[in-house]
CSV table of C-alpha atoms and ligand atoms in Angstrom, one decimal:
chain,number,residue,atom,x,y,z
A,21,LEU,CA,93.1,63.0,129.5
A,22,THR,CA,93.0,60.0,127.4
A,23,GLU,CA,89.5,59.3,126.9
A,24,ALA,CA,89.2,62.0,124.1
A,25,VAL,CA,91.6,60.1,122.1
A,26,GLU,CA,92.3,56.5,120.7
A,27,ALA,CA,95.2,54.6,121.1
A,28,ASP,CA,96.9,56.0,117.9
A,29,GLY,CA,96.3,59.3,119.3
A,30,ALA,CA,93.4,60.1,116.9
A,31,PRO,CA,90.6,62.1,118.5
A,32,THR,CA,87.2,60.0,119.1
A,33,ALA,CA,85.1,63.3,118.3
A,34,PRO,CA,83.7,63.0,114.9
A,35,HIS,CA,86.4,64.4,112.4
A,36,ILE,CA,87.3,64.7,109.0
A,37,GLU,CA,90.8,63.6,108.2
A,38,LEU,CA,92.6,65.4,105.0
A,39,HIS,CA,96.2,65.4,104.0
A,40,CYS,CA,98.2,67.8,102.4
A,41,ALA,CA,101.3,66.4,100.7
A,42,PRO,CA,102.9,69.3,98.6
A,43,PRO,CA,105.9,67.6,96.4
A,44,GLY,CA,109.3,68.3,98.4
A,45,PHE,CA,107.7,68.9,101.7
A,46,ALA,CA,106.7,66.3,104.7
A,47,PRO,CA,102.8,66.0,104.3
A,48,THR,CA,100.5,67.6,106.7
A,49,ARG,CA,97.6,65.5,108.2
A,50,ILE,CA,94.5,67.8,109.0
A,51,ARG,CA,91.7,67.0,111.3
A,52,ILE,CA,88.5,68.9,111.3
A,53,GLY,CA,85.7,68.3,113.8
A,54,VAL,CA,84.1,70.1,116.5
A,55,GLY,CA,86.1,68.6,119.9
A,56,VAL,CA,89.2,67.7,118.0
A,57,ALA,CA,91.6,70.1,120.2
A,58,GLU,CA,88.9,69.3,123.3
A,59,SER,CA,91.6,67.1,125.1
A,60,PRO,CA,95.0,68.7,125.1
A,61,SER,CA,96.2,65.1,124.9
A,62,ALA,CA,94.7,65.0,121.1
A,63,PHE,CA,97.8,66.8,119.9
A,64,ALA,CA,100.1,66.5,123.0
A,65,SER,CA,100.1,62.6,122.5
A,66,LEU,CA,102.6,63.5,119.1
A,67,CYS,CA,104.8,65.5,121.0
A,68,ALA,CA,108.1,64.2,122.0
A,69,PRO,CA,109.7,64.4,125.3
A,70,THR,CA,111.5,67.5,124.6
A,71,SER,CA,108.4,69.2,123.0
A,72,VAL,CA,107.3,73.0,123.9
A,73,ALA,CA,104.1,74.8,123.2
A,74,LEU,CA,103.6,78.3,122.0
A,75,VAL,CA,100.2,79.4,123.2
A,76,ASP,CA,98.1,82.3,121.9
A,77,GLY,CA,97.5,84.5,125.4
A,78,GLY,CA,94.0,85.3,123.7
A,79,ALA,CA,93.5,81.9,123.3
A,80,LEU,CA,94.2,80.6,126.6
A,81,ASP,CA,92.0,83.5,128.1
A,82,GLU,CA,89.0,81.9,126.5
A,83,ARG,CA,90.0,78.0,127.1
A,84,PRO,CA,92.0,78.1,130.5
A,85,ASP,CA,91.8,74.3,129.9
A,86,LEU,CA,94.7,74.4,127.2
A,87,ALA,CA,96.9,75.2,130.1
A,88,PRO,CA,97.7,71.7,131.4
A,89,LEU,CA,99.1,70.9,127.9
A,90,GLU,CA,101.6,68.8,129.7
A,91,LEU,CA,104.3,70.7,127.9
A,92,PRO,CA,106.5,73.7,128.9
A,93,LEU,CA,104.3,76.4,127.9
A,94,HIS,CA,105.4,80.0,126.1
A,95,VAL,CA,102.6,82.5,126.2
A,96,VAL,CA,102.6,85.3,123.7
A,97,ASP,CA,100.0,88.1,123.3
A,98,GLY,CA,98.4,87.2,119.5
A,99,GLY,CA,97.8,89.5,116.8
A,100,GLU,CA,100.4,91.1,114.1
A,101,ALA,CA,102.5,92.8,117.2
A,102,CYS,CA,104.1,89.2,117.8
A,103,LYS,CA,105.6,88.9,114.5
A,104,THR,CA,108.7,90.7,115.2
A,105,ILE,CA,112.5,89.6,115.7
A,106,GLU,CA,112.4,90.1,119.2
A,107,HIS,CA,109.5,87.6,119.5
A,108,LEU,CA,111.0,85.1,117.3
A,109,GLU,CA,114.1,85.2,119.2
A,110,ARG,CA,112.2,84.8,122.6
A,111,VAL,CA,110.6,81.7,120.9
A,112,LEU,CA,113.8,80.3,119.6
A,113,ARG,CA,115.6,81.0,123.3
A,114,VAL,CA,112.7,79.0,125.1
A,115,LEU,CA,113.4,76.2,122.4
A,116,ALA,CA,116.9,76.2,123.3
A,117,THR,CA,116.3,76.6,127.5
A,118,HIS,CA,114.0,73.1,127.3
A,119,GLY,CA,116.7,71.4,125.0
A,120,VAL,CA,114.6,70.7,122.5
A,121,THR,CA,116.1,68.4,120.1
A,122,ARG,CA,115.4,67.4,116.5
A,123,ASP,CA,112.7,65.1,117.1
A,124,GLY,CA,111.0,67.4,119.3
A,125,VAL,CA,108.0,69.5,118.5
A,126,LEU,CA,106.6,73.1,118.8
A,127,CYS,CA,103.1,72.7,119.3
A,128,VAL,CA,101.3,76.0,118.5
A,129,VAL,CA,97.9,76.8,119.7
A,130,GLY,CA,96.4,80.1,118.4
A,131,GLY,CA,95.6,82.7,115.8
A,132,GLY,CA,97.2,83.2,112.7
A,133,ALA,CA,99.8,85.5,114.0
A,134,VAL,CA,101.1,83.0,116.5
A,135,GLY,CA,100.8,80.7,114.1
A,136,ASP,CA,103.1,82.3,111.5
A,137,LEU,CA,105.8,83.0,114.3
A,138,GLY,CA,105.9,79.3,115.8
A,139,GLY,CA,106.2,77.8,112.6
A,140,LEU,CA,108.8,80.1,111.4
A,141,ALA,CA,110.7,79.2,115.1
A,142,ALA,CA,110.0,75.8,114.2
A,143,ALA,CA,111.5,76.4,110.5
A,144,LEU,CA,114.6,77.7,112.0
A,145,TRP,CA,115.5,75.8,115.4
A,146,LEU,CA,118.1,73.3,114.3
A,147,ARG,CA,117.5,74.1,110.7
A,148,GLY,CA,113.9,72.5,111.3
A,149,ILE,CA,111.8,70.5,114.0
A,150,ALA,CA,108.0,69.6,113.4
A,151,HIS,CA,105.3,71.5,114.5
A,152,VAL,CA,101.8,70.9,115.0
A,153,GLN,CA,99.2,73.6,114.6
A,154,VAL,CA,96.1,74.3,116.4
A,155,PRO,CA,94.3,77.3,114.8
A,156,THR,CA,91.8,79.3,117.3
A,157,THR,CA,90.7,81.8,114.8
A,158,LEU,CA,88.8,81.5,111.8
A,159,LEU,CA,91.3,83.1,109.3
A,160,ALA,CA,94.0,80.6,110.8
A,161,MET,CA,91.6,77.5,110.5
A,162,ILE,CA,90.5,78.3,106.8
A,163,ASP,CA,94.0,79.7,105.5
A,164,SER,CA,96.8,80.3,107.4
A,165,SER,CA,97.5,77.2,109.4
A,166,VAL,CA,97.5,74.9,106.1
A,167,GLY,CA,100.4,75.3,103.5
A,168,GLY,CA,103.4,76.2,105.4
A,169,LYS,CA,103.8,79.9,105.1
A,170,THR,CA,105.7,81.2,108.1
A,171,ALA,CA,106.8,84.7,108.4
A,172,ILE,CA,107.6,87.6,110.9
A,173,ASP,CA,107.2,91.6,109.8
A,174,LEU,CA,109.6,94.4,109.5
A,175,PRO,CA,108.6,97.8,109.8
A,176,GLU,CA,109.2,98.2,106.2
A,177,GLY,CA,106.3,95.7,105.3
A,178,LYS,CA,104.7,92.3,106.4
A,179,ASN,CA,106.0,88.9,105.7
A,180,LEU,CA,108.7,89.8,104.7
A,181,VAL,CA,111.0,87.4,106.8
A,182,GLY,CA,109.9,83.9,106.4
A,183,ALA,CA,110.2,80.2,105.1
A,184,PHE,CA,107.9,77.5,103.8
A,185,TRP,CA,107.7,75.2,106.6
A,186,PRO,CA,104.4,72.8,106.5
A,187,ALA,CA,103.1,71.9,109.9
A,188,ARG,CA,103.2,68.1,110.5
A,189,GLU,CA,99.7,68.2,112.1
A,190,VAL,CA,96.8,70.5,112.1
A,191,TYR,CA,93.9,70.3,114.7
A,192,VAL,CA,91.0,72.6,113.4
A,193,ASP,CA,88.1,72.8,115.9
A,194,PRO,CA,85.7,74.6,115.1
A,195,GLY,CA,84.6,75.1,118.5
A,196,PHE,CA,86.8,77.5,119.5
A,197,LEU,CA,84.7,79.7,117.2
A,198,ARG,CA,82.4,80.1,119.9
A,199,THR,CA,84.4,82.6,121.9
A,200,LEU,CA,86.1,84.4,119.0
A,201,PRO,CA,85.1,88.1,118.7
A,202,ARG,CA,82.8,89.5,115.8
A,203,ARG,CA,86.0,91.1,114.3
A,204,GLU,CA,88.2,87.7,114.1
A,205,ILE,CA,84.8,86.2,112.6
A,206,ARG,CA,84.5,89.1,109.8
A,207,SER,CA,88.4,88.4,109.2
A,208,GLY,CA,87.7,84.9,108.5
A,209,ILE,CA,84.6,85.3,106.7
A,210,GLY,CA,86.7,88.2,104.2
A,211,GLU,CA,89.6,85.5,103.7
A,212,ALA,CA,86.4,82.9,102.9
A,213,LEU,CA,85.1,85.2,100.3
A,214,LYS,CA,88.6,85.5,98.6
A,215,ILE,CA,88.4,81.7,98.3
A,216,ALA,CA,85.0,81.5,96.9
A,217,ILE,CA,85.6,84.6,94.2
A,218,GLY,CA,88.9,83.1,92.9
A,219,LEU,CA,88.5,79.2,93.1
A,220,ASP,CA,84.9,78.4,94.1
A,221,ALA,CA,81.8,79.0,92.6
A,222,GLU,CA,80.1,76.8,94.6
A,223,LEU,CA,81.0,78.4,97.9
A,224,PHE,CA,80.4,81.6,96.4
A,225,ALA,CA,76.7,80.6,95.3
A,226,ALA,CA,76.8,79.3,99.1
A,227,PHE,CA,77.3,83.0,100.3
A,228,GLU,CA,75.0,84.2,98.0
A,229,ALA,CA,72.3,82.0,99.3
A,230,ARG,CA,72.9,82.9,103.0
A,231,VAL,CA,73.1,86.7,102.3
A,232,GLY,CA,69.9,86.2,100.1
A,233,GLN,CA,68.1,84.4,103.0
A,234,THR,CA,67.8,87.6,104.7
A,235,ASP,CA,67.1,89.8,101.6
A,236,ALA,CA,69.4,92.3,103.2
A,237,GLY,CA,70.7,93.7,100.1
A,238,ASP,CA,73.6,96.0,101.0
A,239,VAL,CA,73.3,96.4,104.6
A,240,ASP,CA,75.6,97.5,107.2
A,241,PRO,CA,76.6,94.3,109.0
A,242,GLY,CA,77.1,95.5,112.5
A,243,GLU,CA,73.6,94.9,113.5
A,244,ALA,CA,72.4,93.4,110.1
A,245,ALA,CA,70.7,89.8,109.9
A,246,THR,CA,73.2,88.8,107.1
A,247,ALA,CA,75.9,89.2,109.7
A,248,ASN,CA,74.2,86.4,111.7
A,249,ALA,CA,73.6,84.3,108.8
A,250,LEU,CA,77.0,84.4,108.0
A,251,ASP,CA,78.4,83.8,111.3
A,252,PRO,CA,79.4,80.3,111.9
A,253,ARG,CA,79.2,80.5,115.5
A,254,LEU,CA,75.4,80.5,115.4
A,255,ASP,CA,75.6,77.4,113.2
A,256,ALA,CA,77.9,74.3,113.5
A,257,GLY,CA,77.0,72.9,110.3
A,258,TRP,CA,78.0,76.2,108.4
A,259,ALA,CA,81.1,76.4,110.3
A,260,THR,CA,82.3,73.1,109.5
A,261,THR,CA,81.5,73.5,105.9
A,262,LEU,CA,83.2,76.8,105.7
A,263,VAL,CA,86.4,75.7,107.5
A,264,GLU,CA,86.3,72.2,105.2
A,265,ARG,CA,85.7,74.0,101.8
A,266,CYS,CA,88.5,76.4,102.4
A,267,ILE,CA,90.8,73.8,103.3
A,268,ARG,CA,90.0,71.6,100.2
A,269,ASN,CA,90.7,74.5,98.2
A,270,LYS,CA,93.9,75.7,99.9
A,271,ILE,CA,95.2,71.9,99.6
A,272,ASP,CA,94.5,71.5,96.0
A,273,VAL,CA,96.3,74.8,95.6
A,274,VAL,CA,99.2,74.1,97.9
A,275,GLU,CA,99.9,70.4,96.3
A,276,ARG,CA,100.2,71.9,93.0
A,277,ASP,CA,102.3,74.7,93.9
A,278,PRO,CA,103.9,74.7,97.6
A,279,THR,CA,106.3,77.5,97.2
A,280,GLU,CA,104.2,80.0,95.2
A,281,THR,CA,105.7,80.1,91.8
A,282,GLY,CA,102.5,79.8,89.7
A,283,PRO,CA,99.0,78.6,91.1
A,284,ARG,CA,99.3,79.6,94.4
A,285,ARG,CA,99.6,83.0,93.7
A,286,LEU,CA,95.9,82.9,93.0
A,287,LEU,CA,95.2,82.9,96.8
A,288,ASN,CA,96.7,86.6,96.7
A,289,LEU,CA,93.5,87.7,95.5
A,290,GLY,CA,92.5,91.1,97.4
A,291,HIS,CA,96.3,91.1,99.0
A,292,THR,CA,98.0,94.1,97.1
A,293,ILE,CA,95.6,96.6,98.5
A,294,GLY,CA,94.5,94.4,101.5
A,295,HIS,CA,98.3,94.7,102.8
A,296,ALA,CA,98.8,98.0,102.3
A,297,LEU,CA,95.4,98.5,104.1
A,298,GLU,CA,96.6,96.8,106.9
A,299,ALA,CA,100.1,98.1,107.2
A,300,VAL,CA,98.8,101.7,106.7
A,301,SER,CA,96.5,100.9,109.8
A,302,SER,CA,99.8,99.5,111.9
A,303,TYR,CA,97.9,96.5,111.7
A,304,ARG,CA,94.7,97.3,113.6
A,305,ARG,CA,92.8,96.8,110.5
A,306,ALA,CA,92.3,93.0,110.6
A,307,HIS,CA,94.0,90.9,108.1
A,308,GLY,CA,90.7,89.4,106.2
A,309,ILE,CA,88.7,93.0,106.4
A,310,ALA,CA,91.5,94.4,104.5
A,311,VAL,CA,91.6,91.5,102.2
A,312,ALA,CA,87.6,92.1,101.4
A,313,ARG,CA,88.1,95.8,101.3
A,314,GLY,CA,90.9,95.1,99.0
A,315,LEU,CA,88.7,93.3,96.6
A,316,PHE,CA,86.8,96.4,95.4
A,317,PRO,CA,89.8,97.8,93.3
A,318,ILE,CA,90.7,94.5,92.0
A,319,VAL,CA,87.4,93.6,90.9
A,320,ARG,CA,87.1,97.0,89.3
A,321,LEU,CA,90.5,96.8,86.9
A,322,ALA,CA,89.5,93.5,86.0
A,323,ARG,CA,86.5,94.6,84.5
A,324,ASP,CA,87.9,97.8,83.0
A,325,ARG,CA,90.5,95.5,81.3
A,326,GLY,CA,87.8,93.2,79.9
A,327,LEU,CA,89.1,90.2,81.9
A,328,LEU,CA,85.6,90.1,84.1
A,329,ALA,CA,81.9,90.1,82.5
A,330,PRO,CA,80.2,93.5,83.9
A,331,ASP,CA,77.6,91.0,85.3
A,332,ASP,CA,79.9,89.1,87.4
A,333,ALA,CA,81.9,92.3,88.6
A,334,GLU,CA,78.1,93.5,89.6
A,335,ARG,CA,77.4,90.1,91.5
A,336,ILE,CA,81.0,90.0,93.2
A,337,THR,CA,81.0,93.6,94.3
A,338,ARG,CA,77.1,93.4,95.5
A,339,LEU,CA,78.1,90.0,97.4
A,340,VAL,CA,81.4,91.7,99.4
A,341,ARG,CA,79.3,94.7,100.0
A,342,SER,CA,76.5,92.5,101.2
A,343,CYS,CA,79.0,90.4,103.6
A,344,GLY,CA,79.8,93.7,105.6
A,345,PHE,CA,82.6,94.9,103.8
A,346,ALA,CA,81.2,98.4,102.3
A,347,GLU,CA,84.1,100.9,101.9
A,348,LYS,CA,84.5,103.1,104.8
A,349,ASN,CA,86.8,105.9,105.1
A,350,ARG,CA,89.5,104.8,103.0
A,351,PRO,CA,92.8,106.2,102.9
A,352,PRO,CA,94.1,108.1,100.2
A,353,PHE,CA,96.3,105.9,97.4
A,354,GLU,CA,99.2,108.0,98.3
A,355,ASP,CA,99.5,106.2,101.9
A,356,LEU,CA,99.2,103.0,100.5
A,357,GLU,CA,101.8,103.6,97.6
A,358,PRO,CA,104.7,103.0,99.8
A,359,PHE,CA,103.4,99.7,101.1
A,360,VAL,CA,102.4,98.5,97.6
A,361,ARG,CA,105.5,99.1,96.5
A,362,ARG,CA,107.2,97.3,98.8
A,363,ASP,CA,105.1,94.1,98.5
A,364,LYS,CA,106.4,90.8,97.8
A,365,LYS,CA,104.5,90.6,94.6
A,366,ALA,CA,106.1,93.7,93.3
A,367,LEU,CA,108.3,94.0,90.1
A,368,ALA,CA,110.5,96.7,88.7
A,369,GLY,CA,111.2,98.8,92.0
A,370,GLY,CA,107.2,98.7,92.7
A,371,ALA,CA,106.3,100.2,89.3
A,372,THR,CA,104.6,96.9,88.3
A,373,LEU,CA,102.9,94.5,90.3
A,374,ARG,CA,101.9,90.9,90.2
A,375,ALA,CA,98.1,91.1,90.9
A,376,VAL,CA,95.4,88.7,91.1
A,377,LEU,CA,92.1,89.4,89.0
A,378,PRO,CA,89.1,87.8,89.6
A,379,THR,CA,87.9,86.7,85.5
A,380,GLY,CA,84.5,85.1,86.6
A,381,ILE,CA,82.7,83.5,89.3
A,382,GLY,CA,85.0,81.0,90.9
A,383,SER,CA,88.2,82.0,88.8
A,384,SER,CA,91.1,84.3,88.6
A,385,GLU,CA,94.3,84.6,86.9
A,386,VAL,CA,97.6,86.5,87.7
A,387,VAL,CA,98.4,89.6,85.4
A,388,GLU,CA,100.9,92.5,85.6
A,389,VAL,CA,99.6,95.5,86.5
A,390,GLY,CA,101.0,99.3,86.4
A,391,LEU,CA,101.3,101.0,89.6
A,392,ASP,CA,99.1,104.1,88.3
A,393,GLU,CA,96.5,101.5,86.9
A,394,LEU,CA,95.7,100.1,90.2
A,395,ARG,CA,95.6,103.6,91.5
A,396,ALA,CA,93.1,104.4,89.0
A,397,ALA,CA,91.1,101.5,89.8
A,398,TYR,CA,91.4,102.3,93.5
A,399,GLU,CA,90.3,105.8,93.5
A,400,SER,CA,87.3,105.0,91.0
A,401,SER,CA,86.0,101.9,93.1
A,402,GLY,CA,85.2,104.0,96.3
B,512,LIG,N1,97.6,82.9,102.6
B,512,LIG,C1,97.7,82.5,101.1
B,512,LIG,C2,98.9,81.2,101.0
B,512,LIG,O1,98.7,80.6,101.9
B,512,LIG,O2,99.6,81.1,100.0
């Protein structure tokens, strides 16, 4: 097990090392590179004797070599359905059963949902132990494993119970993407588009260039060449660029605002409608796909308010469509409304919301919008 790690526990696979050090929180070291999580010892070496691993069953099916993690394993089926009080209790009781002490570590290997669940268990156990995150989906790599948001859901809505509790270490190994289903890839691409539109004009241009390579225009992503051009499973260089670029953006925002009282809100672009689309589908719609579909109404709203130039609105809408997120079978706004009202960003009992609107390519701002205004934008952006 040791040949894949150096004496200090660092993986020998070529990797980029980044740090996220938000004020008031312990810093996170992030290692990005194909193979950084190839040997479980790369991260197991960090773990103290009483440590435990929480592993996503889907990831374990694809990578049975994760099993000899040299830690007691608790396996949970990934996906939003694991973010419940019952699953949280089970993880906490596993920590209790193994007598995990304050110097113990919860090592979490899996997609974003398992990461959220494990992070929250680590935040709560003994009022907080360290966790190491090994994200195995694109979405978890580019977004949820960094920045310390941990949460479970309630029937009333998503992520309503949680804590800010950043991981001590994150091992981002794009090698995991090779076996990831297309739906999960699309979900990650949707989340990356959000970052490009709201924060990163260069990443936006990189997306346009890749889509443009196929000259596909508005295409059905199912079979389209566009889907291949964007698929990080087919191009390791693109996978690493995508992941690194998104993580760098995330670090920048989280270091300025770890607890989302200011600029971190910009990461919620597309989420007001996106979360509601997820919830109304009982979480069958993948998070990043819902977020991408939630972009259409807010682009419309930004344009109608005069915050976004019509040309930029058109460019954004075209790119999101070309990346495969054209609106299909949208539920009526009435179905979404109860979830929109209960959103964490809602104010005044849900009549007003804090929404993120794009103000250009790679820029965005938080504005208050009325529920009626959002409804009108949703209905006219279909
Ligand atoms: N996923 C949004 C955030 O971490 O703030």
